Tab-separated table of C-alpha atoms in Angstrom:
chain	number	residue	atom	x	y	z
A	1	ALA	CA	7.092	2.965	11.687
A	2	ALA	CA	9.759	2.745	14.367
A	3	GLY	CA	12.604	0.381	13.640
A	4	VAL	CA	15.409	-1.191	15.618
A	5	ILE	CA	17.962	1.448	16.545
A	6	GLN	CA	21.610	0.583	17.044
A	7	SER	CA	24.396	2.806	18.282
A	8	PRO	CA	27.030	3.647	17.498
A	9	ARG	CA	26.882	2.927	13.779
A	10	HIS	CA	30.659	2.872	13.528
A	11	LEU	CA	33.277	2.236	16.188
A	12	ILE	CA	37.047	2.008	15.972
A	13	LYS	CA	39.017	0.471	18.831
A	14	GLU	CA	42.530	-0.741	19.528
A	15	LYS	CA	43.379	-4.324	20.465
A	16	ARG	CA	42.705	-5.148	24.116
A	17	GLU	CA	40.290	-2.244	24.487
A	18	THR	CA	36.630	-2.515	25.464
A	19	ALA	CA	33.574	-1.654	23.386
A	20	THR	CA	29.883	-1.363	24.155
A	21	LEU	CA	27.138	-1.554	21.549
A	22	LYS	CA	23.570	-0.511	22.241
A	23	CYS	CA	20.302	-1.699	20.769
A	24	TYR	CA	16.841	-0.204	21.116
A	25	PRO	CA	14.176	-2.654	19.936
A	26	ILE	CA	10.903	-1.829	18.275
A	27	PRO	CA	8.387	-0.670	20.906
A	28	ARG	CA	6.450	-3.553	22.481
A	29	HIS	CA	8.942	-6.107	21.219
A	30	ASP	CA	10.015	-8.287	24.122
A	31	THR	CA	12.921	-10.214	22.595
A	32	VAL	CA	16.296	-8.983	21.447
A	33	TYR	CA	18.908	-10.906	19.455
A	34	TRP	CA	22.538	-10.171	18.680
A	35	TYR	CA	24.259	-11.403	15.528
A	36	GLN	CA	27.846	-10.991	14.354
A	37	GLN	CA	28.679	-10.772	10.650
A	38	GLY	CA	32.362	-10.956	9.793
A	39	PRO	CA	33.678	-9.653	6.442
A	40	GLY	CA	32.161	-11.717	3.644
A	41	GLN	CA	30.487	-14.023	6.163
A	42	ASP	CA	26.911	-14.892	7.012
A	43	PRO	CA	25.484	-13.558	10.278
A	44	GLN	CA	26.204	-15.758	13.293
A	45	PHE	CA	23.908	-15.841	16.289
A	46	LEU	CA	25.493	-14.620	19.512
A	47	ILE	CA	22.840	-14.341	22.198
A	48	SER	CA	19.204	-13.437	22.824
A	49	PHE	CA	17.087	-12.076	25.650
A	50	TYR	CA	13.404	-12.454	26.395
A	51	GLU	CA	11.834	-10.239	29.035
A	52	LYS	CA	15.266	-9.229	30.299
A	53	MET	CA	16.442	-12.810	30.806
A	54	GLN	CA	18.920	-14.612	28.580
A	55	SER	CA	16.863	-16.964	26.424
A	56	ASP	CA	19.423	-18.516	24.082
A	57	LYS	CA	23.179	-18.498	23.633
A	58	GLY	CA	25.152	-19.105	20.502
A	59	SER	CA	28.786	-18.648	19.573
A	60	ILE	CA	29.454	-15.733	21.876
A	61	PRO	CA	33.043	-15.514	23.191
A	62	ASP	CA	33.573	-15.450	26.940
A	63	ARG	CA	35.062	-11.961	26.497
A	64	PHE	CA	31.625	-10.737	25.460
A	65	SER	CA	28.646	-10.183	27.702
A	66	ALA	CA	25.213	-8.762	27.139
A	67	GLN	CA	22.116	-7.805	29.023
A	68	GLN	CA	18.637	-6.462	28.466
A	69	PHE	CA	17.448	-3.627	30.667
A	70	SER	CA	14.067	-2.768	32.149
A	71	ASP	CA	13.246	-0.534	29.178
A	72	TYR	CA	14.040	-3.520	26.899
A	73	HIS	CA	17.095	-1.964	25.356
A	74	SER	CA	20.125	-4.223	25.225
A	75	GLU	CA	23.870	-3.709	25.409
A	76	LEU	CA	26.637	-5.922	24.103
A	77	ASN	CA	29.886	-5.488	25.989
A	78	MET	CA	33.107	-6.673	24.388
A	79	SER	CA	36.379	-6.727	26.285
A	80	SER	CA	39.981	-7.553	25.403
A	81	LEU	CA	39.178	-6.841	21.783
A	82	GLU	CA	40.982	-8.858	19.133
A	83	LEU	CA	41.476	-8.154	15.447
A	84	GLY	CA	39.030	-10.967	14.667
A	85	ASP	CA	36.262	-9.127	16.472
A	86	SER	CA	36.101	-6.657	13.601
A	87	ALA	CA	32.638	-7.224	12.190
A	88	LEU	CA	29.165	-5.863	11.681
A	89	TYR	CA	27.061	-6.479	14.774
A	90	PHE	CA	23.340	-6.704	14.203
A	91	CYS	CA	20.626	-6.404	16.751
A	92	ALA	CA	17.166	-7.731	15.975
A	93	SER	CA	13.911	-7.699	17.888
A	94	SER	CA	10.663	-9.604	17.811
A	95	ASN	CA	7.434	-9.937	19.723
A	96	THR	CA	7.665	-13.469	21.081
A	97	GLU	CA	4.270	-13.449	22.736
A	98	ARG	CA	2.680	-13.108	19.333
A	99	GLY	CA	4.579	-16.151	18.184
A	100	ALA	CA	6.563	-14.066	15.753
A	101	ALA	CA	9.850	-15.506	16.952
A	102	SER	CA	8.794	-19.015	16.116
A	103	ALA	CA	7.873	-17.755	12.687
A	104	GLY	CA	11.318	-16.210	12.352
A	105	GLU	CA	10.019	-12.705	11.867
A	106	LEU	CA	12.907	-10.755	13.262
A	107	PHE	CA	13.349	-7.083	12.586
A	108	PHE	CA	16.978	-6.112	12.180
A	109	GLY	CA	18.741	-2.841	12.854
A	110	GLU	CA	21.254	-1.404	10.403
A	111	GLY	CA	24.146	-2.748	12.430
A	112	SER	CA	27.149	-1.387	14.286
A	113	ARG	CA	30.421	-1.746	12.442
A	114	LEU	CA	33.308	-2.427	14.808
A	115	THR	CA	36.848	-2.086	13.546
A	116	VAL	CA	39.667	-3.288	15.774
A	117	LEU	CA	43.130	-1.958	14.881
B	1	ALA	CA	20.459	-29.616	13.249
B	2	GLN	CA	19.405	-26.871	10.923
B	3	SER	CA	21.461	-25.564	8.030
B	4	VAL	CA	21.073	-24.032	4.612
B	5	THR	CA	23.267	-24.194	1.541
B	6	GLN	CA	23.130	-21.434	-1.009
B	7	LEU	CA	24.385	-22.973	-4.188
B	8	ASP	CA	25.715	-19.790	-5.789
B	9	SER	CA	27.862	-17.173	-4.108
B	10	HIS	CA	27.359	-14.749	-7.020
B	11	VAL	CA	24.593	-14.398	-9.594
B	12	SER	CA	24.637	-11.837	-12.402
B	13	VAL	CA	21.626	-11.025	-14.560
B	14	SER	CA	20.606	-8.319	-16.976
B	15	GLU	CA	17.845	-5.935	-16.026
B	16	GLY	CA	14.478	-7.322	-17.115
B	17	THR	CA	15.575	-10.968	-17.108
B	18	PRO	CA	14.511	-13.602	-14.568
B	19	VAL	CA	16.298	-14.122	-11.275
B	20	LEU	CA	16.905	-17.510	-9.664
B	21	LEU	CA	18.733	-17.807	-6.343
B	22	ARG	CA	19.077	-21.391	-5.164
B	23	CYS	CA	18.836	-22.678	-1.622
B	24	ASN	CA	18.771	-26.160	-0.128
B	25	TYR	CA	18.049	-26.765	3.508
B	26	SER	CA	18.612	-29.405	6.124
B	27	SER	CA	16.421	-29.597	9.195
B	28	SER	CA	15.673	-32.144	11.866
B	29	TYR	CA	12.225	-30.680	12.332
B	30	SER	CA	9.560	-29.081	10.222
B	31	PRO	CA	11.392	-25.963	9.178
B	32	SER	CA	10.428	-22.381	8.772
B	33	LEU	CA	12.311	-20.900	5.840
B	34	PHE	CA	13.011	-17.305	4.922
B	35	TRP	CA	14.799	-15.116	2.492
B	36	TYR	CA	16.390	-11.948	3.815
B	37	VAL	CA	17.957	-9.215	1.677
B	38	GLN	CA	20.827	-6.965	2.686
B	39	HIS	CA	21.624	-3.837	0.714
B	40	PRO	CA	25.082	-2.299	1.146
B	41	ASN	CA	25.578	-0.837	4.615
B	42	LYS	CA	22.004	-1.663	5.514
B	43	GLY	CA	20.306	-4.051	7.895
B	44	LEU	CA	18.654	-7.305	6.945
B	45	GLN	CA	15.144	-7.068	5.556
B	46	LEU	CA	12.693	-9.966	5.424
B	47	LEU	CA	11.664	-10.706	1.819
B	48	LEU	CA	9.364	-13.636	2.440
B	49	LYS	CA	8.793	-16.604	4.709
B	50	TYR	CA	7.426	-20.148	4.604
B	51	THR	CA	5.853	-21.491	7.782
B	52	SER	CA	3.786	-24.519	6.631
B	53	ALA	CA	0.977	-22.849	4.767
B	54	ALA	CA	1.049	-22.550	0.964
B	55	THR	CA	4.239	-23.939	-0.568
B	56	LEU	CA	4.466	-21.055	-3.027
B	57	VAL	CA	5.229	-17.954	-1.031
B	58	LYS	CA	4.996	-14.429	-2.377
B	59	GLY	CA	7.127	-11.707	-0.885
B	60	ILE	CA	7.894	-8.063	-1.356
B	61	ASN	CA	9.221	-6.450	-4.541
B	62	GLY	CA	7.884	-9.214	-6.790
B	63	PHE	CA	9.949	-12.025	-5.298
B	64	GLU	CA	8.544	-15.455	-4.612
B	65	ALA	CA	9.865	-18.805	-3.427
B	66	GLU	CA	8.607	-22.359	-3.587
B	67	PHE	CA	9.047	-24.836	-0.756
B	68	LYS	CA	9.763	-28.309	-2.170
B	69	LYS	CA	10.043	-30.852	0.602
B	70	SER	CA	10.999	-33.709	-1.730
B	71	GLU	CA	13.960	-31.680	-2.976
B	72	THR	CA	14.650	-29.905	0.339
B	73	SER	CA	14.785	-26.700	-1.642
B	74	PHE	CA	13.502	-23.157	-1.245
B	75	HIS	CA	14.666	-21.302	-4.341
B	76	LEU	CA	14.000	-17.574	-4.708
B	77	THR	CA	12.741	-16.258	-8.035
B	78	LYS	CA	11.654	-13.047	-9.683
B	79	PRO	CA	10.332	-12.819	-13.243
B	80	SER	CA	12.103	-9.576	-14.131
B	81	ALA	CA	15.135	-8.141	-12.367
B	82	HIS	CA	15.408	-4.472	-11.525
B	83	MET	CA	18.576	-2.512	-10.854
B	84	SER	CA	17.405	-1.926	-7.285
B	85	ASP	CA	17.432	-5.703	-6.673
B	86	ALA	CA	21.228	-5.705	-6.565
B	87	ALA	CA	22.061	-6.826	-3.024
B	88	GLU	CA	23.118	-9.776	-0.880
B	89	TYR	CA	20.429	-12.408	-0.353
B	90	PHE	CA	20.405	-14.835	2.545
B	91	CYS	CA	18.421	-18.045	2.769
B	92	VAL	CA	17.570	-18.721	6.402
B	93	VAL	CA	16.101	-21.623	8.351
B	94	SER	CA	14.555	-21.680	11.789
B	95	ASP	CA	13.347	-24.607	13.818
B	96	ARG	CA	9.586	-24.108	13.782
B	97	GLY	CA	9.309	-25.979	17.030
B	98	SER	CA	11.410	-23.385	18.772
B	99	THR	CA	10.100	-20.170	20.172
B	100	LEU	CA	13.609	-18.862	20.673
B	101	GLY	CA	13.860	-17.383	17.225
B	102	ARG	CA	17.415	-18.460	16.460
B	103	LEU	CA	18.040	-18.211	12.733
B	104	TYR	CA	20.599	-20.165	10.735
B	105	PHE	CA	21.883	-18.239	7.743
B	106	GLY	CA	23.301	-19.474	4.480
B	107	ARG	CA	26.541	-17.962	3.220
B	108	GLY	CA	24.653	-15.509	1.020
B	109	THR	CA	24.304	-14.888	-2.716
B	110	GLN	CA	25.456	-11.590	-4.156
B	111	LEU	CA	23.068	-10.539	-6.926
B	112	THR	CA	24.431	-8.179	-9.577
B	113	VAL	CA	22.027	-6.615	-12.066
B	114	TRP	CA	23.488	-5.248	-15.288
B	115	PRO	CA	21.716	-2.445	-17.188
């Protein structure tokens, strides 16, 4: 079965540079979520989109932005990178219309590991 | 507000012995509770979930968890550990009244299985 695809899997950037992470949800899933997991930390919710509109916002820095496109894929844009942005970034998807989101059944990708030097 | 507390950051067991990973939750609403597992360099995989049906929930790979409202607990158990169970386990709560799907993760419990 198709899973959530994230790219790139690994990314190395310098401070103050910009990075873009991509997420391709499971087909027919209408909601995408972004989570950030710092070293040794639990995943923290950043932002989510439902039907291409922002549906919820968590602890996402102002330097970060995200959007969901017409084909439902999503991109997380990170600018003015700081050392503290080094983390594993997870994308997850769900089919909200089926009520799966309220049941917490999110399907996670394998993550994109960002290292800021 | 929703939150979970995982009482142990590390648990070590011998292969073939029982596993107990403890989790207490706090929720302003009727919660949905989950356990997710994360193997090294892998994504998060749903093990099991509680959403108001039976309080004893069975998941994949022989894991189960019991929702105890009086104790605000949702401990994860397995009768016999296998080497492949070694991973990070996250207890997670979601506000069942929300359709937004935001999950609140515990700090995780690293399970080590000795041969």
